[in-house]
Amino acid sequence: MIMKKNPIRVAVTGAAGNIGYALLFRIASGAMFGPDQPVALNLIEIEPGMGALKGVAMELDDCAFPLLTEIVQTSDLSVGFKDVDWALLVGSVPRKQGMERADLLGINGKVFVGQGKAINENAKPSVRVVVVGNPCNTNCLIAMKSAPNIPDEQFFAMTRLDENRAKTQLAQKAGVAVKEVSGLCVWGNHSPTMFPDFYNTKIGRQKATAVITDEAWLKDTFVPTVGQRGKAIIDARGASSAASAANAVVDTVRDLVTPTRGDYHSVCVISRGEYGTPSGIITSLPIKVDAVGKWRVVEGLRLTDYAKEQIAKSNEELLEERKVAFGQLGLSL
């Protein structure tokens, strides 16, 4: 006898935005949790976006997804996070012209304080939270600090888009399919300071540096191209990444619920001092998931002096972001 699975309830903030719109249909189709796992969607928007959200829900209905069991539409965080298994925090205020990063930290910080508190009070104790809205590392830390009843290890921020971008850049340079690129971790902050570690990456069965021998290209073209890719897309299409960001959310969650075979993946998690990173920040590290769904930081990777220097710079930026944001919000370290 085949036991019917209970639906996984997923909350998505900013559900009517560009990333949310690209993401919801992937979740409902089974791309995130598998082809036999039912899902229920809690779609959260701010009040002015509720009209557009209604249209998104209508489209989801019109797809007749067999796995989609329920759609909740709300601007009330207590309703939106009620009994959810996953909270995907996609929505955030974008950085506008003339706005300093500190301004963005303060504005979005208040949003993620509220969301963290609502998750703490309404979600399942086992809820897992993935923050996409930027600056995602620090927003994740703020939400985590605002949800004291939820274990820190259940909070994540996204650098999978950066990993996917980096793999494609290396594959194109080497003239191979992207599936040939493995062992690529993006370290640090999801910002231009991030470090895509090409030294530990493999192309096929060889070290990437043995396939791409131009180290000047790797340092001076590849690294900044990955760090500035989001800006390049905005310059090209007049809007920020949406479909590729949504795809990376799917990749992130799928790999957090699936035991890792072989490769590891880039995920921002709470640091416990691994590889000399400052404890207590949300920083991107190489992650594997074991058979019972618990994640762990991969041990034993050798970092060059150059890599250590780049990772340290990115983590210093995270410490400064934390200082600014927590100071504005009155949060204790």
Coordinates of C-alpha atoms in Angstrom, one line a residue:
M1 CA 0.0 0.0 0.0
I2 CA 1.4 3.4 -1.0
M3 CA 1.1 6.0 1.8
K4 CA 0.0 9.4 0.6
K5 CA 2.4 12.1 1.6
N6 CA 1.2 15.1 3.6
P7 CA 1.7 18.5 1.8
I8 CA 4.7 20.6 2.5
R9 CA 3.5 24.1 3.3
V10 CA 5.7 26.8 1.8
A11 CA 5.4 30.5 2.5
V12 CA 6.8 32.9 -0.1
T13 CA 7.1 36.6 0.6
G14 CA 7.0 39.1 -2.3
A15 CA 5.0 36.4 -4.1
A16 CA 3.7 38.7 -6.8
G17 CA 7.2 40.2 -7.6
N18 CA 9.4 39.1 -10.5
I19 CA 11.3 36.4 -8.6
G20 CA 8.2 35.2 -6.7
Y21 CA 6.3 34.9 -10.0
A22 CA 9.1 32.9 -11.6
L23 CA 9.4 30.7 -8.5
L24 CA 5.9 29.7 -7.6
F25 CA 5.2 27.6 -10.7
R26 CA 8.5 25.7 -10.2
I27 CA 7.4 24.8 -6.6
A28 CA 3.9 23.8 -7.6
S29 CA 5.2 21.6 -10.5
G30 CA 7.3 19.5 -8.2
A31 CA 10.7 20.9 -9.2
M32 CA 11.7 21.8 -5.6
F33 CA 10.4 18.8 -3.5
G34 CA 10.0 16.1 -6.1
P35 CA 7.3 14.7 -8.5
D36 CA 5.3 12.9 -5.8
Q37 CA 5.4 15.5 -3.0
P38 CA 2.2 17.6 -2.6
V39 CA 2.7 21.3 -1.7
A40 CA 0.5 24.0 -0.2
L41 CA 1.5 27.7 -0.9
N42 CA 1.1 30.6 1.5
L43 CA 1.6 33.7 -0.7
I44 CA 2.5 36.8 1.2
E45 CA 2.4 40.4 -0.3
I46 CA 2.2 43.9 1.0
E47 CA -1.3 45.4 0.8
P48 CA -0.7 47.3 -2.5
G49 CA 0.4 44.1 -4.2
M50 CA -2.7 42.0 -3.3
G51 CA -4.4 42.7 -6.6
A52 CA -1.5 41.4 -8.6
L53 CA -1.2 38.5 -6.2
K54 CA -4.8 37.5 -7.0
G55 CA -3.8 37.3 -10.6
V56 CA -0.8 35.1 -9.8
A57 CA -3.1 32.8 -7.8
M58 CA -5.5 32.6 -10.7
E59 CA -2.7 31.5 -13.0
L60 CA -1.6 28.9 -10.6
D61 CA -5.2 27.6 -10.6
D62 CA -5.2 27.6 -14.3
C63 CA -2.1 25.4 -14.5
A64 CA -4.0 22.6 -12.7
F65 CA -0.9 21.3 -10.9
P66 CA -1.7 17.9 -9.5
L67 CA 0.7 18.5 -6.5
L68 CA -0.8 21.9 -5.5
T69 CA -3.3 21.3 -2.7
E70 CA -4.0 24.9 -1.4
I71 CA -3.2 28.5 -2.1
V72 CA -3.4 31.1 0.8
Q73 CA -3.2 34.8 -0.2
T74 CA -2.5 37.3 2.5
S75 CA -0.8 40.4 3.6
D76 CA -0.9 39.3 7.3
L77 CA 2.4 37.8 8.4
S78 CA 0.7 35.7 11.1
V79 CA -1.5 34.1 8.6
G80 CA 1.2 33.8 6.0
F81 CA 3.6 31.9 8.2
K82 CA 1.0 29.8 10.0
D83 CA 2.3 26.2 10.3
V84 CA 4.7 26.5 7.4
D85 CA 7.5 24.0 6.8
W86 CA 9.6 26.4 4.7
A87 CA 9.7 30.2 4.6
L88 CA 11.2 31.6 1.5
L89 CA 11.8 35.3 2.2
V90 CA 12.1 36.7 -1.4
G91 CA 10.6 40.2 -1.0
S92 CA 12.7 43.1 0.1
V93 CA 13.1 46.8 -0.7
P94 CA 15.5 47.2 -3.6
R95 CA 18.4 49.7 -3.5
K96 CA 17.4 52.8 -5.3
Q97 CA 19.5 55.6 -6.9
G98 CA 21.2 57.7 -4.3
M99 CA 20.6 55.2 -1.5
E100 CA 23.5 54.1 0.6
R101 CA 24.0 50.5 1.6
A102 CA 23.5 51.6 5.2
D103 CA 20.1 53.0 4.3
L104 CA 19.1 49.7 2.7
L105 CA 20.2 47.8 5.7
G106 CA 18.0 49.9 8.0
I107 CA 14.9 49.8 5.8
N108 CA 15.1 46.1 5.1
G109 CA 16.3 45.3 8.6
K110 CA 12.9 46.4 10.0
V111 CA 11.1 44.2 7.5
F112 CA 13.1 41.1 8.5
V113 CA 12.7 41.8 12.2
G114 CA 8.9 41.7 11.6
Q115 CA 9.1 38.5 9.5
G116 CA 11.5 36.8 12.0
K117 CA 9.1 37.5 14.9
A118 CA 6.1 36.2 12.8
I119 CA 8.0 33.1 11.9
N120 CA 8.9 32.6 15.5
E121 CA 5.3 32.9 16.7
N122 CA 3.5 31.1 13.9
A123 CA 5.6 28.6 11.9
K124 CA 6.3 25.0 12.8
P125 CA 9.3 24.7 15.2
S126 CA 11.0 22.7 12.4
V127 CA 10.6 25.5 9.8
R128 CA 13.5 26.2 7.6
V129 CA 14.0 29.7 6.3
V130 CA 15.8 30.8 3.1
V131 CA 16.5 34.5 2.6
V132 CA 16.7 35.8 -0.9
G133 CA 15.9 39.5 -0.5
N134 CA 19.1 41.6 -0.4
P135 CA 21.4 42.2 1.4
C136 CA 20.5 38.5 2.1
N137 CA 23.2 37.5 4.5
T138 CA 22.5 40.3 7.0
N139 CA 18.7 40.1 6.4
C140 CA 19.0 36.4 7.3
L141 CA 20.9 37.2 10.5
I142 CA 18.3 39.8 11.5
A143 CA 15.4 37.4 10.9
M144 CA 17.3 34.6 12.8
K145 CA 18.0 36.9 15.8
S146 CA 14.3 37.9 15.8
A147 CA 13.2 34.2 16.0
P148 CA 14.8 32.9 19.2
N149 CA 12.7 29.8 19.3
I150 CA 13.9 28.6 15.9
P151 CA 17.4 26.9 15.9
D152 CA 20.0 29.0 14.1
E153 CA 20.9 26.0 11.9
Q154 CA 17.5 26.3 10.2
F155 CA 18.3 29.7 8.7
F156 CA 19.9 30.0 5.3
A157 CA 20.7 32.8 2.7
M158 CA 21.4 32.3 -0.9
T159 CA 24.6 32.2 -2.9
R160 CA 23.6 29.4 -5.2
L161 CA 22.9 31.9 -8.0
D162 CA 26.5 33.1 -7.7
E163 CA 27.7 29.4 -7.7
N164 CA 25.6 28.8 -10.9
R165 CA 27.0 31.9 -12.5
A166 CA 30.6 30.9 -11.7
K167 CA 30.2 27.4 -13.0
T168 CA 28.9 28.7 -16.3
Q169 CA 31.7 31.2 -16.7
L170 CA 34.3 28.5 -16.1
A171 CA 32.5 26.1 -18.4
Q172 CA 32.4 28.6 -21.2
K173 CA 36.0 29.6 -20.8
A174 CA 37.0 25.9 -20.9
G175 CA 34.7 25.0 -23.8
V176 CA 32.9 22.3 -21.8
A177 CA 29.3 21.6 -20.6
V178 CA 28.5 23.2 -17.3
K179 CA 27.9 19.7 -15.8
E180 CA 31.6 19.1 -16.0
V181 CA 32.3 21.8 -13.4
S182 CA 32.2 20.7 -9.7
G183 CA 33.5 21.5 -6.3
L184 CA 32.9 25.2 -6.7
C185 CA 32.2 27.1 -3.5
V186 CA 31.3 30.8 -3.4
W187 CA 32.6 32.1 0.0
G188 CA 31.5 35.1 2.1
N189 CA 28.9 37.7 1.4
H190 CA 26.4 37.8 -1.5
S191 CA 28.0 41.0 -2.7
P192 CA 30.8 42.0 -5.1
T193 CA 33.2 40.9 -2.4
M194 CA 32.2 37.3 -2.6
F195 CA 34.9 34.8 -3.6
P196 CA 34.3 32.0 -6.1
D197 CA 37.0 29.5 -5.2
F198 CA 38.5 28.4 -8.5
Y199 CA 41.4 26.7 -6.8
N200 CA 39.3 23.8 -5.4
T201 CA 37.1 23.6 -8.4
K202 CA 37.3 20.7 -10.9
I203 CA 36.6 20.7 -14.6
G204 CA 36.0 17.1 -15.5
R205 CA 38.5 15.2 -13.4
Q206 CA 41.2 17.9 -13.4
K207 CA 41.7 20.9 -11.3
A208 CA 40.2 24.0 -12.9
T209 CA 43.6 25.7 -12.8
A210 CA 45.1 22.9 -14.8
V211 CA 42.4 23.3 -17.5
I212 CA 42.4 27.1 -17.4
T213 CA 46.0 28.0 -16.9
D214 CA 45.6 31.8 -17.2
E215 CA 45.6 32.7 -13.5
A216 CA 45.4 36.4 -14.4
W217 CA 42.1 35.8 -16.2
L218 CA 40.8 33.8 -13.2
K219 CA 41.7 36.6 -10.7
D220 CA 41.1 39.7 -12.8
T221 CA 38.2 38.7 -15.1
F222 CA 36.5 35.6 -13.7
V223 CA 36.2 36.7 -10.0
P224 CA 34.9 40.3 -10.7
T225 CA 32.6 39.0 -13.5
V226 CA 30.8 36.7 -11.0
G227 CA 30.7 39.5 -8.4
Q228 CA 29.3 42.0 -10.8
R229 CA 27.0 39.7 -12.8
G230 CA 23.8 41.0 -11.1
K231 CA 24.7 44.6 -12.1
A232 CA 25.5 43.5 -15.6
I233 CA 22.1 41.9 -16.0
I234 CA 20.4 45.0 -14.7
D235 CA 22.4 47.1 -17.2
A236 CA 21.4 44.7 -20.0
R237 CA 17.7 44.1 -19.4
G238 CA 16.7 47.1 -17.2
A239 CA 15.7 44.8 -14.3
S240 CA 17.4 42.6 -11.8
S241 CA 17.7 38.8 -12.2
A242 CA 14.4 37.0 -11.7
A243 CA 14.2 33.7 -13.5
S244 CA 17.8 32.7 -12.6
A245 CA 17.3 33.8 -9.0
A246 CA 14.2 31.7 -8.8
N247 CA 16.0 28.7 -10.3
A248 CA 18.7 29.1 -7.7
V249 CA 16.1 29.1 -4.9
V250 CA 14.8 25.8 -6.2
D251 CA 18.4 24.4 -6.4
T252 CA 19.1 25.6 -2.8
V253 CA 16.1 24.0 -1.2
R254 CA 16.2 20.8 -3.3
D255 CA 19.8 20.3 -2.2
L256 CA 19.0 21.0 1.4
V257 CA 16.4 18.2 1.4
T258 CA 18.4 15.7 -0.7
P259 CA 21.4 13.8 0.7
T260 CA 24.5 15.0 -1.1
R261 CA 26.3 12.6 -3.4
G262 CA 29.8 13.7 -4.2
D263 CA 29.7 17.4 -4.8
Y264 CA 29.1 20.2 -2.2
H265 CA 27.1 23.4 -2.6
S266 CA 27.4 27.0 -1.6
V267 CA 24.9 28.1 1.1
C268 CA 25.0 30.9 3.6
V269 CA 24.7 29.5 7.1
I270 CA 25.5 30.5 10.7
S271 CA 29.3 30.4 11.1
R272 CA 30.8 28.5 14.0
G273 CA 34.4 29.6 13.1
E274 CA 35.0 27.1 10.3
Y275 CA 38.0 28.0 8.1
G276 CA 38.7 31.0 10.4
T277 CA 35.4 32.7 9.6
P278 CA 34.0 35.0 12.3
S279 CA 31.6 33.1 14.5
G280 CA 28.0 34.3 14.6
I281 CA 27.6 35.7 11.1
I282 CA 25.7 34.3 8.2
T283 CA 28.4 33.6 5.6
S284 CA 28.6 31.3 2.5
L285 CA 30.4 28.0 3.1
P286 CA 30.6 24.6 1.3
I287 CA 27.8 22.5 2.5
K288 CA 26.9 18.8 2.4
V289 CA 23.6 17.2 3.6
D290 CA 23.7 13.7 5.2
A291 CA 21.1 10.9 5.0
V292 CA 18.8 12.3 7.7
G293 CA 18.7 15.8 6.2
K294 CA 21.2 17.5 8.5
W295 CA 23.7 19.8 6.8
R296 CA 27.3 20.2 7.7
V297 CA 30.2 22.3 6.6
V298 CA 32.7 20.4 4.4
E299 CA 36.0 20.0 6.2
G300 CA 39.6 19.8 4.9
L301 CA 39.5 22.1 1.9
R302 CA 42.9 23.7 1.3
L303 CA 42.8 27.4 0.8
T304 CA 45.6 29.4 -0.8
D305 CA 46.8 32.7 0.8
Y306 CA 45.0 34.6 -2.0
A307 CA 41.7 32.7 -1.3
K308 CA 42.1 33.3 2.5
E309 CA 42.6 37.1 1.8
Q310 CA 39.6 37.4 -0.4
I311 CA 37.3 35.4 2.0
A312 CA 38.5 37.5 4.9
K313 CA 37.6 40.8 3.0
S314 CA 34.1 39.5 2.4
N315 CA 33.6 38.4 6.0
E316 CA 34.9 41.8 7.2
E317 CA 32.2 43.4 5.1
L318 CA 29.6 41.2 6.8
L319 CA 30.9 42.2 10.2
E320 CA 30.5 45.9 9.2
E321 CA 27.0 45.2 7.9
R322 CA 26.0 43.6 11.1
K323 CA 27.4 46.5 13.1
V324 CA 25.5 49.0 11.1
A325 CA 22.2 47.1 10.9
F326 CA 22.2 46.0 14.5
G327 CA 23.0 49.5 15.6
Q328 CA 20.1 51.0 13.7
L329 CA 17.7 48.3 14.9
G330 CA 18.9 48.2 18.5
L331 CA 19.7 44.5 18.3
S332 CA 22.4 43.0 20.5
L333 CA 25.3 41.0 19.0

